[in-house]
PDB file of C-alpha atoms in Angstrom:
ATOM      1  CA  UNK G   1      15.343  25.738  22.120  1.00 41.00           C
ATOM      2  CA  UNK G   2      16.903  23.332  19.590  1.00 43.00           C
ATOM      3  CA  UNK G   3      17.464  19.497  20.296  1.00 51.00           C
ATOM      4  CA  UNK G   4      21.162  18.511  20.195  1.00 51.00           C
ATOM      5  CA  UNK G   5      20.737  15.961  17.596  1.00 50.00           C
ATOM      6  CA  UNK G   6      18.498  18.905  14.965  1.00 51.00           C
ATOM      7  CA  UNK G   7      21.579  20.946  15.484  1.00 56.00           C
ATOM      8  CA  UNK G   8      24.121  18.478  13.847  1.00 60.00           C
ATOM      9  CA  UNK G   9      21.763  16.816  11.148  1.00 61.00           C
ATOM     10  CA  UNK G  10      20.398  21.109  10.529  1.00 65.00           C
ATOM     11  CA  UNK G  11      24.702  21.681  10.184  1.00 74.00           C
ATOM     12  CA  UNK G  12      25.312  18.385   7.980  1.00 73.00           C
ATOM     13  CA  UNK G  13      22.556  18.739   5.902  1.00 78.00           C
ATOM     14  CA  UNK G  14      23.746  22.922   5.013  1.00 84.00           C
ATOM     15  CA  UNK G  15      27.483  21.854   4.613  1.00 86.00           C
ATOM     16  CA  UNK G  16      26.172  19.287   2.299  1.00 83.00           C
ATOM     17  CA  UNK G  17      23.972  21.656   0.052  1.00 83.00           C
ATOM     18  CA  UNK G  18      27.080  24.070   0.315  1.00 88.00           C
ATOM     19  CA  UNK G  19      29.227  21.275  -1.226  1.00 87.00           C
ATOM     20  CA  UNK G  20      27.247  20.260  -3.372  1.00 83.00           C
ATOM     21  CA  UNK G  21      26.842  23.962  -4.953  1.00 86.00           C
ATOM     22  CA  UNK G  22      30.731  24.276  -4.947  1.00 85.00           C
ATOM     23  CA  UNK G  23      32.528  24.862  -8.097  1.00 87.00           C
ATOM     24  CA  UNK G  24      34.745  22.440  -7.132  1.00 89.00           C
ATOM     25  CA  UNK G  25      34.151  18.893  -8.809  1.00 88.00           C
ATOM     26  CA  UNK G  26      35.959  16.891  -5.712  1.00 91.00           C
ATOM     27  CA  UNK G  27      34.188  18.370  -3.190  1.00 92.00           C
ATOM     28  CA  UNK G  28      31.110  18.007  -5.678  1.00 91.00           C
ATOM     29  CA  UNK G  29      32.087  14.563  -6.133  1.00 90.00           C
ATOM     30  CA  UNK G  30      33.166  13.915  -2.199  1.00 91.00           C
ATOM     31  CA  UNK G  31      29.423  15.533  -0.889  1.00 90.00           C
ATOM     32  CA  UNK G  32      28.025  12.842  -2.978  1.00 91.00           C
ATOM     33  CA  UNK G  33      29.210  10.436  -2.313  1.00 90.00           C
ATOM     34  CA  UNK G  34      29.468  10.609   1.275  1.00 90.00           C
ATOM     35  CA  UNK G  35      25.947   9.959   0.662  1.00 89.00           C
ATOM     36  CA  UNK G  36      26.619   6.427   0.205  1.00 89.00           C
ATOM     37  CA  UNK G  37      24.235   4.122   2.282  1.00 88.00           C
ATOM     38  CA  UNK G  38      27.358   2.088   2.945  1.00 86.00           C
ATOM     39  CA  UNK G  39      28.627   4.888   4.948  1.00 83.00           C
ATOM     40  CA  UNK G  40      25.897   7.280   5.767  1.00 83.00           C
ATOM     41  CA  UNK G  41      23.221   4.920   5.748  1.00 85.00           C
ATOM     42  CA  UNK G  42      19.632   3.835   4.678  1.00 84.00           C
ATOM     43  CA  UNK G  43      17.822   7.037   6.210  1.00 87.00           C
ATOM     44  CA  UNK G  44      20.463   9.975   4.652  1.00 85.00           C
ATOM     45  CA  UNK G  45      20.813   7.977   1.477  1.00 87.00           C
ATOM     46  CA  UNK G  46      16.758   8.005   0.509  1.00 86.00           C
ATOM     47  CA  UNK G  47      16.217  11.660   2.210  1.00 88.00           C
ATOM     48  CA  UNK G  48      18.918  12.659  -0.139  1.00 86.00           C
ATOM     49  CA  UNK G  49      18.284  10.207  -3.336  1.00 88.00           C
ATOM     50  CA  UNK G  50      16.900  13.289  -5.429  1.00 89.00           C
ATOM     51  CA  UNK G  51      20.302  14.887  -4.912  1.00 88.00           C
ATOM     52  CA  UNK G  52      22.456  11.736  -5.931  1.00 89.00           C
ATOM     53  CA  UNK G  53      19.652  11.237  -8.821  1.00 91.00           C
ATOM     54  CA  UNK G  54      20.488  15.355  -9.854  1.00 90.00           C
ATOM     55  CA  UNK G  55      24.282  14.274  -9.800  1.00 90.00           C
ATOM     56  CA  UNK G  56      24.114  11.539 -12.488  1.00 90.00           C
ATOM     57  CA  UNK G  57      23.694  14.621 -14.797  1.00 91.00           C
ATOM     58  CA  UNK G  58      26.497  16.969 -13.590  1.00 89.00           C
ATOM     59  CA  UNK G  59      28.794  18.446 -15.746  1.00 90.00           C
ATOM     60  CA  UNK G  60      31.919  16.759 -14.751  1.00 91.00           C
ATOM     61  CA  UNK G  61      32.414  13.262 -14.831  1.00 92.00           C
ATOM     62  CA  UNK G  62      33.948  12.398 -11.356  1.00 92.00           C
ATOM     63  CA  UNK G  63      30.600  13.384  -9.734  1.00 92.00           C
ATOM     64  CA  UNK G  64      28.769  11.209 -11.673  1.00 93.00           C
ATOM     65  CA  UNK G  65      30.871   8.339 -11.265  1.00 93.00           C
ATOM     66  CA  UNK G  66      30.489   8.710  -7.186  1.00 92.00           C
ATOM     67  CA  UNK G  67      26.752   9.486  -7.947  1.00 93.00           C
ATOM     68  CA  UNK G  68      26.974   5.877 -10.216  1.00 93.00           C
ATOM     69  CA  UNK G  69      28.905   4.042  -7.143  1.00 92.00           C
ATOM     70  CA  UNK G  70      26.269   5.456  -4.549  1.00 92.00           C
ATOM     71  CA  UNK G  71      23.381   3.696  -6.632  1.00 92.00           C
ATOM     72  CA  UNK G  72      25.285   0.786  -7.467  1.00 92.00           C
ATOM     73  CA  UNK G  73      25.682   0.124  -3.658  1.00 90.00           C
ATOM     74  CA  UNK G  74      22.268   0.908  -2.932  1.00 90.00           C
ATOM     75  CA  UNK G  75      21.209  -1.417  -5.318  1.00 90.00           C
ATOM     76  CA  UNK G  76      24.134  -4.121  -4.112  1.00 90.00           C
ATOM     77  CA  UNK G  77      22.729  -3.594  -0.264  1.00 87.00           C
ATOM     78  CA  UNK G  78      18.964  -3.889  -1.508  1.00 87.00           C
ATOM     79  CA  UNK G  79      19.680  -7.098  -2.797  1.00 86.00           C
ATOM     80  CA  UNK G  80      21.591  -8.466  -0.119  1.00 84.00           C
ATOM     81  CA  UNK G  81      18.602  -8.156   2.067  1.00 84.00           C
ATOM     82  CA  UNK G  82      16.234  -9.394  -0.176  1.00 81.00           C
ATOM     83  CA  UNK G  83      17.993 -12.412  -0.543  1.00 79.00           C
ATOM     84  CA  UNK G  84      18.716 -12.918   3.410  1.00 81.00           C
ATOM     85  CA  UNK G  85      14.484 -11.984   3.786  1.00 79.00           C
ATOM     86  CA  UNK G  86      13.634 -14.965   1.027  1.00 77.00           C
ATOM     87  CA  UNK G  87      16.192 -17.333   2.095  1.00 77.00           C
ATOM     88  CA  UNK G  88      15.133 -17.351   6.119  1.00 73.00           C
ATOM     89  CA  UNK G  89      12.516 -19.560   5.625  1.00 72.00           C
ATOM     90  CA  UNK G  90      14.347 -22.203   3.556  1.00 67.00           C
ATOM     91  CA  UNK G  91      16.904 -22.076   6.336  1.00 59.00           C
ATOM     92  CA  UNK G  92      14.404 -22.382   9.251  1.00 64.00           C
ATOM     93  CA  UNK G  93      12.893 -25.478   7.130  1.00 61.00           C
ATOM     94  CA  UNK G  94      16.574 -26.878   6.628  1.00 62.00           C
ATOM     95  CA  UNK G  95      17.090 -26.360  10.919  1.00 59.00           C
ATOM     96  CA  UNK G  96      14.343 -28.164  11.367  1.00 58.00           C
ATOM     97  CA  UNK G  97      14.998 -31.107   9.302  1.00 56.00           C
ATOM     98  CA  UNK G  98      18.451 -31.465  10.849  1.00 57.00           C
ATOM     99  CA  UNK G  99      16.680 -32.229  13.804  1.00 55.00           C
ATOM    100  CA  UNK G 100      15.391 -35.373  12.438  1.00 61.00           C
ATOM    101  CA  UNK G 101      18.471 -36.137  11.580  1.00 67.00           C
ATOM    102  CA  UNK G 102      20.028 -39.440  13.821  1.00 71.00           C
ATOM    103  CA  UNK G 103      23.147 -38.922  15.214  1.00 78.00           C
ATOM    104  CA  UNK G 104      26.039 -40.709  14.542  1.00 79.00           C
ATOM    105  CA  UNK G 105      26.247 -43.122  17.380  1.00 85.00           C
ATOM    106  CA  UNK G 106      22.333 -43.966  16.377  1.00 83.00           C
ATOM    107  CA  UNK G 107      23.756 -44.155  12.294  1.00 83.00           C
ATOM    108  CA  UNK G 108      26.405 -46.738  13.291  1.00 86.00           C
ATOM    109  CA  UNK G 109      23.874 -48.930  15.402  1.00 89.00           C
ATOM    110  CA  UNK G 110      21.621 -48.712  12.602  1.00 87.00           C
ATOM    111  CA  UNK G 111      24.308 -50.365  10.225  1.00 87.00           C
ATOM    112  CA  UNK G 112      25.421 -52.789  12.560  1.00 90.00           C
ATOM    113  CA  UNK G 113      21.634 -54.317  12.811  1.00 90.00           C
ATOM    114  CA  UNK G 114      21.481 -53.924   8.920  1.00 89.00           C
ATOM    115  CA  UNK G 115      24.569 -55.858   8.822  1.00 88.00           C
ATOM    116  CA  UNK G 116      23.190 -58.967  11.041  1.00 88.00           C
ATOM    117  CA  UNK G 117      19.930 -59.018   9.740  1.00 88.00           C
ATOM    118  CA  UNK G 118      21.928 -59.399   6.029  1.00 86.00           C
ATOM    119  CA  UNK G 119      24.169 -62.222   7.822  1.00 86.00           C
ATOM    120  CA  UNK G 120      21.460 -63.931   9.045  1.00 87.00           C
ATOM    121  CA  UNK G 121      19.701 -64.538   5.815  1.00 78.00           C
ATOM    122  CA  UNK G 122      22.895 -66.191   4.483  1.00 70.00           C
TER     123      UNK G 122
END
């Protein structure tokens, strides 16, 4: 008996090799890039990055531009995450200075005492 779920991704994944094979440049074109990790996701996009890869070198030039985006927002996603993974720690280091930080009640009481001490060596 087949799972529910191996169905679908078994039906998605033929009606995607199907498009691709078309003769058809936009369905060519609209197979690939419905492989976009923006839409389909991390998993689909690098299960089916040899395909996208394969459509940088088709004959027409509409599929390779959507093969170009798909990359392109790969490589815009990738990078986005890097820079959230390095920039955690600054931010954590940055939350805890802030709670050094005096408040402002404790600031102004701070200047006010600055301010007599300063008068009273007049």
């Amino acid at each position: 008996m087949v799972k529910k779920g191996e169905s679908s991704a078994t039906s998605i994944t033929e009606r995607l090799d199907r498009d691709l094979q078309s003769a058809d440049e936009v369905v060519r074109g609209d197979a690939v890039r419905s492989l976009c990790p923006c839409h389909a996701g991390w998993e689909a996009f690098e299960q089916h990055v040899s395909v996208v890869f394969r459509s940088l070198r088709d004959r027409n030039h509409v599929v390779r531009a959507h093969a170009l985006h798909v990359f392109e927002d790969a490589v815009r996603m990738q990078s986005a995450e890097e820079l959230r993974y390095y920039l955690e720690p600054g931010e954590e280091k940055m939350g805890e200075k802030r709670c050094r930080f005096r408040s402002m009640e404790q600031r102004l009481e701070a200047r006010r005492r600055n301010r007599l001490r300063r008068l009273q060596g007049r």
